Short mmCIF file of C-alpha atoms and ligand atoms in Angstrom, two decimals:
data_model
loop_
_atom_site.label_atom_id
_atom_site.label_comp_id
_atom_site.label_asym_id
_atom_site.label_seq_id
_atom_site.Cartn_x
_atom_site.Cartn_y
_atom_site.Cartn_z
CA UNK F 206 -53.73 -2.87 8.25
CA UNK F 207 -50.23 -1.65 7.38
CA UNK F 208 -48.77 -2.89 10.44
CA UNK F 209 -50.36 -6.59 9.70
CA UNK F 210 -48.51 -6.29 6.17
CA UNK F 211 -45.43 -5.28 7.17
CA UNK F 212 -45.57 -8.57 10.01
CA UNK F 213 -46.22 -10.94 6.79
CA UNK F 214 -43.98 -9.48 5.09
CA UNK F 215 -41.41 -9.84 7.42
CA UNK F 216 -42.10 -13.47 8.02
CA UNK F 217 -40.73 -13.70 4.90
CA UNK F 218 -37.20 -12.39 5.67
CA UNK F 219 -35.35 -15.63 5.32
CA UNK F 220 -38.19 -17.85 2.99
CA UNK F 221 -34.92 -17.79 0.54
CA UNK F 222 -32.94 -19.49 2.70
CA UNK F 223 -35.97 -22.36 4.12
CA UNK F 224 -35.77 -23.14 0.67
CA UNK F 225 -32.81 -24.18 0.19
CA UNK F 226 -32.77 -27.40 1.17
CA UNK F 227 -29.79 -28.31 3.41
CA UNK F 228 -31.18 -25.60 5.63
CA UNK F 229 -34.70 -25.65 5.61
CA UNK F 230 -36.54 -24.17 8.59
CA UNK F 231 -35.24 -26.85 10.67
CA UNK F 232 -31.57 -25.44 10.31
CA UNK F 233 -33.31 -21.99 10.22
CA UNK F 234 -34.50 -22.20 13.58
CA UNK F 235 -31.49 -23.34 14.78
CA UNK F 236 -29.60 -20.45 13.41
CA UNK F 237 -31.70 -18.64 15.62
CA UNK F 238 -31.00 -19.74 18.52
CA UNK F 239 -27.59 -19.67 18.45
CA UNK F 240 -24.99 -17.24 19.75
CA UNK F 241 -21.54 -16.24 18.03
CA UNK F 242 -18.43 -14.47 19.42
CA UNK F 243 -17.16 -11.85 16.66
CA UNK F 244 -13.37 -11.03 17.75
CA UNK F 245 -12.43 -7.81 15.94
CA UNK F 246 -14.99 -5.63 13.46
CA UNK F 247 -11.86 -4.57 11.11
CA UNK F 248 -12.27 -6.31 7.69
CA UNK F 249 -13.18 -9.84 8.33
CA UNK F 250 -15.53 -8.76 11.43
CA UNK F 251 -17.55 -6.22 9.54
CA UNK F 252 -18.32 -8.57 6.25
CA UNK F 253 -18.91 -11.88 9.01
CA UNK F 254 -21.25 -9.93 11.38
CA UNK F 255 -23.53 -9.01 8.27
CA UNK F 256 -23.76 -12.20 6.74
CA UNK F 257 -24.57 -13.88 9.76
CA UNK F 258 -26.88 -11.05 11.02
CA UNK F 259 -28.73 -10.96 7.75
CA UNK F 260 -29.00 -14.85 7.97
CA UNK F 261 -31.14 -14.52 11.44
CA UNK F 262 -28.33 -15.74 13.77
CA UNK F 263 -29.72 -15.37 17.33
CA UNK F 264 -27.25 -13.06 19.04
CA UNK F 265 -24.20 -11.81 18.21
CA UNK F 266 -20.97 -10.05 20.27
CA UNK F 267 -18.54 -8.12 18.35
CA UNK F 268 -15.65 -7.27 20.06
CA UNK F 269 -12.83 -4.44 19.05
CA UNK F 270 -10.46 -2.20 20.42
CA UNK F 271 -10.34 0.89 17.49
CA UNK F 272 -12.28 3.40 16.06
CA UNK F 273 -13.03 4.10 12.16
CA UNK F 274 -10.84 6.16 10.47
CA UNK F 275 -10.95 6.70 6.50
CA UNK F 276 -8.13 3.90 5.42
CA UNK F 277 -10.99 1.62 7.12
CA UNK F 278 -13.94 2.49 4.23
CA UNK F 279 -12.41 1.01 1.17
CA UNK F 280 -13.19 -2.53 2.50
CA UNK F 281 -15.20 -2.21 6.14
CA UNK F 282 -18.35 -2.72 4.92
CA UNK F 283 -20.33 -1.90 8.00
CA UNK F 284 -18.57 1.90 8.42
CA UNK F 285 -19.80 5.13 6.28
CA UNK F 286 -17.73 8.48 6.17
CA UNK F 287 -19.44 10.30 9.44
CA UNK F 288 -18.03 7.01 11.63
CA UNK F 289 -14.76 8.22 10.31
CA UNK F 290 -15.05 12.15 11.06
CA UNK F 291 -16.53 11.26 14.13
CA UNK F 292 -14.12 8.64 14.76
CA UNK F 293 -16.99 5.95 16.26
CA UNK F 294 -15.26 3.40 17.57
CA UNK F 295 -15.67 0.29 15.49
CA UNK F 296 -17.82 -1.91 17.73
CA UNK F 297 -19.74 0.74 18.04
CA UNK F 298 -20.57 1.43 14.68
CA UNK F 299 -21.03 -1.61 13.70
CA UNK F 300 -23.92 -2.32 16.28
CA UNK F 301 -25.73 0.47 14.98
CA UNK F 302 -25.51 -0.42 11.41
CA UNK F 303 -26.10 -4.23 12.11
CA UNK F 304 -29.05 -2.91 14.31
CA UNK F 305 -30.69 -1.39 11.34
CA UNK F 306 -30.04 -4.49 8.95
CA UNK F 307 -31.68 -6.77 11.15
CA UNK F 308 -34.15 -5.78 14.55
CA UNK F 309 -34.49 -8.89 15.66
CA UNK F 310 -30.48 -9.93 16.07
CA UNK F 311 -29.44 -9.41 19.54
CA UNK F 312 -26.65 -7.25 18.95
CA UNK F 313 -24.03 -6.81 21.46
CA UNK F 314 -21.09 -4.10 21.24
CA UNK F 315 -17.72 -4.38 22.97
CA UNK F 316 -14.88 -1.53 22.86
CA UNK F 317 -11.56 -3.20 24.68
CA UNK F 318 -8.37 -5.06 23.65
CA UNK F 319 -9.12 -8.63 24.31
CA UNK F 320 -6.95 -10.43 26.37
CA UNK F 321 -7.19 -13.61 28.52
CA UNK F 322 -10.03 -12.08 31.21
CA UNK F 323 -11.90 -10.16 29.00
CA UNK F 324 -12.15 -13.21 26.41
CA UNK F 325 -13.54 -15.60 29.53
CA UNK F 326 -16.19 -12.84 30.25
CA UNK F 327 -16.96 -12.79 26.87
CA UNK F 328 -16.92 -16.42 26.06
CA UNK F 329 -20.38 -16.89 28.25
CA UNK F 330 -22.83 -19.36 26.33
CA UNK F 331 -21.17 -19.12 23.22
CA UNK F 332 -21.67 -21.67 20.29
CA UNK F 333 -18.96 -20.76 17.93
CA UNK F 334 -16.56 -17.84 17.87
CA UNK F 335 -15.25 -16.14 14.62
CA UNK F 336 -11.55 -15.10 14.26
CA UNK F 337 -11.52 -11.48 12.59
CA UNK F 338 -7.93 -10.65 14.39
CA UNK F 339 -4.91 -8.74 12.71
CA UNK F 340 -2.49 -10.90 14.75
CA UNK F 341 -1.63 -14.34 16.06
CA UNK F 342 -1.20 -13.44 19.72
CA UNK F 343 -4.74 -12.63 20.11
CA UNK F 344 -5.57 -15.88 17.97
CA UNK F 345 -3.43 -17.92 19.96
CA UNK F 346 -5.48 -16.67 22.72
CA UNK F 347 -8.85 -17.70 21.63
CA UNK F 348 -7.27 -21.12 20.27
CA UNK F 349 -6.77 -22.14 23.97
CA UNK F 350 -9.40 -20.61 25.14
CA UNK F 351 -11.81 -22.41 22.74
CA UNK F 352 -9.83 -25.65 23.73
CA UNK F 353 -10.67 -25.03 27.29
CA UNK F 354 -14.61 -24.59 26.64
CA UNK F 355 -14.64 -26.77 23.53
CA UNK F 356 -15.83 -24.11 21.40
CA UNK F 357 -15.63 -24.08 17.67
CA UNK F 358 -13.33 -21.01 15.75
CA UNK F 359 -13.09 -20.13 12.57
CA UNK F 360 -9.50 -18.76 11.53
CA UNK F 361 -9.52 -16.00 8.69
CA UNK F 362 -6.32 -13.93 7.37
CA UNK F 363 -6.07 -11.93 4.33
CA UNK F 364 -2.86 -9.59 3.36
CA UNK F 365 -2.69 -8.34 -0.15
CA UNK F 366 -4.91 -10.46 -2.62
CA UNK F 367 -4.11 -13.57 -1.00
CA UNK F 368 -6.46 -15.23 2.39
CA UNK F 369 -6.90 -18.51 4.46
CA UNK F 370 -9.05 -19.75 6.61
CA UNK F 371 -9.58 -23.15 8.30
CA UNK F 372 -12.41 -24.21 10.98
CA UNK F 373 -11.20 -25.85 14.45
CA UNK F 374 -13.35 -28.25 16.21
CA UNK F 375 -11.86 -29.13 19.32
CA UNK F 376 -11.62 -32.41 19.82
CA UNK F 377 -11.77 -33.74 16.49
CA UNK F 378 -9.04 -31.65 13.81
CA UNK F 379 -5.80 -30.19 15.24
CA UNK F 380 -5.42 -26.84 16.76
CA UNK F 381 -3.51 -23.56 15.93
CA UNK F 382 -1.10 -24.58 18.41
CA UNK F 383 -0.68 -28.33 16.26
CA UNK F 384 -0.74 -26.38 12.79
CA UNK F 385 2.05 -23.87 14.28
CA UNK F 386 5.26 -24.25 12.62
CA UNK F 387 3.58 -27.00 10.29
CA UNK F 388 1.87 -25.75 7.90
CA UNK F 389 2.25 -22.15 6.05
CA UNK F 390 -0.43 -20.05 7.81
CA UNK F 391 0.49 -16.35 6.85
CA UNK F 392 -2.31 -13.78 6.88
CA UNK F 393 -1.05 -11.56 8.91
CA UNK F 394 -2.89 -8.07 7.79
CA UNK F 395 -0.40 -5.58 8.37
CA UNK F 396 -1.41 -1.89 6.19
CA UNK F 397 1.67 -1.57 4.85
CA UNK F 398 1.08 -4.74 2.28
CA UNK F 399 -1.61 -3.37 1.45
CA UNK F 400 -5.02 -5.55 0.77
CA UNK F 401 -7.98 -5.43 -1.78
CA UNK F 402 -11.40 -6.22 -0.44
CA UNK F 403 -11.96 -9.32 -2.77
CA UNK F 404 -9.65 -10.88 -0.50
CA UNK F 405 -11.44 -10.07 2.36
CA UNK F 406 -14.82 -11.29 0.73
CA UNK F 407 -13.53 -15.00 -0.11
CA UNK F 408 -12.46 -15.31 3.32
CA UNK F 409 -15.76 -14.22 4.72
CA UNK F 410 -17.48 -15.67 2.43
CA UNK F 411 -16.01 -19.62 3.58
CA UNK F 412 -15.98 -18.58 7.16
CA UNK F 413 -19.45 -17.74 7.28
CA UNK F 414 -20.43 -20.68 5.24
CA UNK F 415 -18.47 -22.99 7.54
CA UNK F 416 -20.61 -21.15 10.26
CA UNK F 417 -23.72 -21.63 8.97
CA UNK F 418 -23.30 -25.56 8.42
CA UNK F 419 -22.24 -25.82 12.00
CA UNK F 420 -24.88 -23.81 13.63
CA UNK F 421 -27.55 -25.34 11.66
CA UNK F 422 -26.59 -28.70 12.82
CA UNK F 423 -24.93 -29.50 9.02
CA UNK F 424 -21.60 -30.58 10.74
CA UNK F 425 -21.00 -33.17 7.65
CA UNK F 426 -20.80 -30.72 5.06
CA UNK F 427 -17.73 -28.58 6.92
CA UNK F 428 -14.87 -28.29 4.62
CA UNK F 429 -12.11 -29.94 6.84
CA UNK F 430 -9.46 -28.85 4.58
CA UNK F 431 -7.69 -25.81 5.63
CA UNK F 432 -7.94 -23.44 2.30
CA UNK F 433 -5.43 -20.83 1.41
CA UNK F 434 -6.03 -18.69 -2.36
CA UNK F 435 -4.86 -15.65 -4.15
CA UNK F 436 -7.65 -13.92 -6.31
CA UNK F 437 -5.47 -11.90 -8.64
CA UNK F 438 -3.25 -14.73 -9.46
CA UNK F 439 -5.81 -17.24 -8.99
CA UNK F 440 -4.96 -19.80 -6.94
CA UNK F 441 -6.61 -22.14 -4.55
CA UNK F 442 -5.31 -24.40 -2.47
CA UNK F 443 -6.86 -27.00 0.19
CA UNK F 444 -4.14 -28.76 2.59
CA UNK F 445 -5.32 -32.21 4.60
CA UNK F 446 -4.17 -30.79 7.58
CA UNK F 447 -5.36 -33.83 9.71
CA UNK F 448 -1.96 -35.27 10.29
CA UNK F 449 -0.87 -32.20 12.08
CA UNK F 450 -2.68 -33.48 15.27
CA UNK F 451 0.00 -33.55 17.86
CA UNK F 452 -0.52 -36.00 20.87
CA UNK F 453 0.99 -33.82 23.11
CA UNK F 454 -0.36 -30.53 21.81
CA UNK F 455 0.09 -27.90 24.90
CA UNK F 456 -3.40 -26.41 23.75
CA UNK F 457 -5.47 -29.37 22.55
CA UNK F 458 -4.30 -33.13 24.02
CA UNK F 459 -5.82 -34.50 27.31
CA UNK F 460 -2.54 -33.13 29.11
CA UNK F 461 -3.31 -29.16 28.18
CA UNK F 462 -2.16 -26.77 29.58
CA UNK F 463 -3.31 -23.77 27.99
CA UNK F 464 -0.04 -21.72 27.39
CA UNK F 465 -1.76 -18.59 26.36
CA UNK F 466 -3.87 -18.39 29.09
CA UNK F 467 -1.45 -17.36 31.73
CA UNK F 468 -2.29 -13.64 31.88
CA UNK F 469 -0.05 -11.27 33.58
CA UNK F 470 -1.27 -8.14 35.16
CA UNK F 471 1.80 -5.78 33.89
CA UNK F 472 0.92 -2.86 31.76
CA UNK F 473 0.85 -4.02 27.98
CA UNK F 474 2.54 -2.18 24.71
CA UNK F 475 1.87 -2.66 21.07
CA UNK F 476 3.19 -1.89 18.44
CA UNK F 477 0.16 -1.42 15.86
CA UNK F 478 1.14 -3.22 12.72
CA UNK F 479 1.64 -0.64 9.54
CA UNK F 480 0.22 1.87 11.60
CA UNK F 481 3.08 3.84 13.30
CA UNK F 482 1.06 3.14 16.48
CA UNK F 483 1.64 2.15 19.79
CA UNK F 484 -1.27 0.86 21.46
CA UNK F 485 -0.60 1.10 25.54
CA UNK F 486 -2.88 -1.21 27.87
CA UNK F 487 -2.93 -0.24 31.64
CA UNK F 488 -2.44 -3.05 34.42
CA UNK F 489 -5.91 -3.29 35.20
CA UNK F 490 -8.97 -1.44 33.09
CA UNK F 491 -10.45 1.06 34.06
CA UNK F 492 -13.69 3.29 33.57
CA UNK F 493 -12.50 6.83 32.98
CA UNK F 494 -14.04 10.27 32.75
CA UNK F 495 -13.92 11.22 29.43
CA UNK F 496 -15.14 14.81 30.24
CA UNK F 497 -13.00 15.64 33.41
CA UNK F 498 -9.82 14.22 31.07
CA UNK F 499 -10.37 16.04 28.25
CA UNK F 500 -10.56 19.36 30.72
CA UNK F 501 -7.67 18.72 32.41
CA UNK F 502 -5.65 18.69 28.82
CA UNK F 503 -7.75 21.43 27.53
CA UNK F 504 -6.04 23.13 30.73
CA UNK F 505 -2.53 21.83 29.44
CA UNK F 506 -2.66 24.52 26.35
CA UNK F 507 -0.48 22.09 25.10
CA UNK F 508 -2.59 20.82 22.04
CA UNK F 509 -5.93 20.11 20.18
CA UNK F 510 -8.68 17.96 22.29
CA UNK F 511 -11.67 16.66 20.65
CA UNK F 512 -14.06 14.51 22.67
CA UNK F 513 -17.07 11.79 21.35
CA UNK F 514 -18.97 9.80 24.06
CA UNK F 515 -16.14 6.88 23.37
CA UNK F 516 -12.98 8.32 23.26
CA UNK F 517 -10.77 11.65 23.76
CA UNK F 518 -8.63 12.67 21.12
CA UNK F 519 -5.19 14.93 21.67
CA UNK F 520 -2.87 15.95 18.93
CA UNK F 521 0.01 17.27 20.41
CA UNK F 522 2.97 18.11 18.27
CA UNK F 523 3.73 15.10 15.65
CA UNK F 524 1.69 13.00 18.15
CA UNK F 525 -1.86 12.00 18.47
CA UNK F 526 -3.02 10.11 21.63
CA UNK F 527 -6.33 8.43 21.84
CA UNK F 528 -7.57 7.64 24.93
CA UNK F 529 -10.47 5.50 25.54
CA UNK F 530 -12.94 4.78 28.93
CA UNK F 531 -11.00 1.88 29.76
CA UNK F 532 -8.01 3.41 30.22
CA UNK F 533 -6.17 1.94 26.96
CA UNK F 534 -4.35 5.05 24.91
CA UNK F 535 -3.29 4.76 21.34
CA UNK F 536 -0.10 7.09 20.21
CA UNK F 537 -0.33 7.88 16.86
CA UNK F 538 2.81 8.98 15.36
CA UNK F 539 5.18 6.53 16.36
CA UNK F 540 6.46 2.66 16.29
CA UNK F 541 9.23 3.38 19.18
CA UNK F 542 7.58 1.96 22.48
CA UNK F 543 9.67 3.93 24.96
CA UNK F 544 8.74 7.34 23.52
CA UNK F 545 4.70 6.37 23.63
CA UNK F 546 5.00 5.36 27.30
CA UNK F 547 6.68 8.44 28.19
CA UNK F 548 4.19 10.19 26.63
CA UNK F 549 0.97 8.48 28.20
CA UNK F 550 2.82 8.88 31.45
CA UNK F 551 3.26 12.70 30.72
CA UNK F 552 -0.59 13.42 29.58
CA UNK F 553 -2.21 10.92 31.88
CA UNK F 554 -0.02 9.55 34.84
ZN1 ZN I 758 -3.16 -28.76 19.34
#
């Protein structure tokens, strides 16, 4: 009897959403079958994945290459305070919490950097894919890409009070690659600005709208108009960015070439935006033993190792170093490149 309740009571989950009109069950159904590409579960990723996983989207992959820390709760909506003691990475975290929201979501978690091979496993039957990057490298990346398998994206960027965001169809509007160099794009979210979570919300907000009319075959009510504001000194702006179309884009004209795709195999350093971080990236990924690497530093005596089923943790000195299964290590403690290496190479070859 209970169980029958709770089953027409859950038929009911998005009856608020039939209803309104341009949807209808129609679109509903359609939401449900579809399948969306979340790059990063910082900000932007948290706030899209639970809009779109409380709207019944069919399956969902979130993708990111961090763990929670405390900085993260004032505006990562998905994270609570134990992700951050326990330092859960953030894909992670965010499956668990999206799991709860919403059973019936196929939920799918990801902890790597993405880069050109990961982001063609990834890509797979994927009907749109949602920019929630920190950085245009990565969104370069996923502009070809999407090119290449004429898949929608949906660009988002907030710093301070001030965000953007613009939807790319390929084939029809320019590309990031076109708009490069033409029109003001900004967003970059690097800590050290700062950023309120209002900010964050507006952006989410359009992005996931702009999703929603696209996956529920509403394609004629997409804003076309890339849209840039600032909520504390209130203003909005929407740029005609159709002219920006370049006939011999690299990324998006019949002769493409797909710049950003050419990956090379080297091993990769980052500097981590605001962070005094290094992020390094071995030459090809691994799948590490957490346990045997956090006993051979525990042998070390050199410094405090905490392990979670994700990641190893080592604070040595000034430094922390993260290291994760696939081999990636973040240094904490620094921006200068050459000392980071030297210390990866040090505590783990
Ligand atoms: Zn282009």
């Amino acid at each position: 009897m209970i169980d029958q309740l709770h089953h027409t009571e859950q038929a009911d989950r998005y009856s608020r959403q039939e209803r309104y009109a341009p949807l209808g069950r129609e679109g509903q159904a359609k939401l449900s079958d579809s399948k969306v590409l979340i790059i990063g579960a910082g900000a932007l990723g948290t706030g899209i994945a639970e809009t779109l996983v409380r709207s019944g989207v069919g399956q969902i992959t979130i993708v990111d290459r961090d763990y929670v820390e405390w900085s993260n709760l004032q505006r990562q909506q998905l994270y609570v305070e134990q992700d951050a003691i326990e330092r859960i990475p953030k894909a992670m975290a965010a499956a668990k919490r999206l799991s709860a929201i919403n059973s019936t979501v196929q939920i799918e978690a990801k902890v790597m950097d993405v880069r050109v091979d990961e982001l063609e496993e990834l890509i797979g039957n994927t009907d749109l894919i949602m920019d929630a990057t920190d950085n245009f490298d990565t969104r370069l990346l996923i502009n070809d890409m999407a090119q290449k398998h004429q898949i929608p994206w949906i660009y988002g960027g907030c710093v301070g009070s001030y965000g953007i965001t613009y939807t790319f169809l390929p084939g029809d509007t320019p590309c990031l690659n076109c708009l490069l160099g033409e029109v003001p794009l900004g967003g970059d979210t690097c800590d050290t600005s700062g950023i309120i979570p209002q900010a964050v919300q507006m952006v989410t907000a359009n992005q996931t709208a702009e999703a929603m009319k696209l996956l529920s075959g509403n394609s004629a009510a997409l804003r076309r108009k890339l849209l840039s504001f600032d909520v504390w000194r209130n203003e909005y702006i929407s740029i005609n960015v159709d002219g920006a179309k370049k006939q011999d884009c690299a990324s998006c004209s019949p002769v493409a070439t797909y710049p950003f795709l050419s990956s090379s195999n080297l091993e990769k350093t980052d500097v981590l935006c605001g962070r005094d971080t290094v992020q390094i990236r071995p030459a090809r990924r691994q799948q590490l033993d957490l346990q045997l690497t956090a006993e051979r530093l525990q042998r070390l005596e050199e410094g405090k190792v905490e392990i979670n089923p994700f990641l190893v943790s080592f604070t040595t000195g000034d430094h922390r170093l993260v290291i994760f299964q696939d081999g990636r290590v973040l240094v904490h403690g620094t921006n200068d490149t050459a000392e980071a290496r030297s210390l990866v190479h040090r505590y783990f070859g």
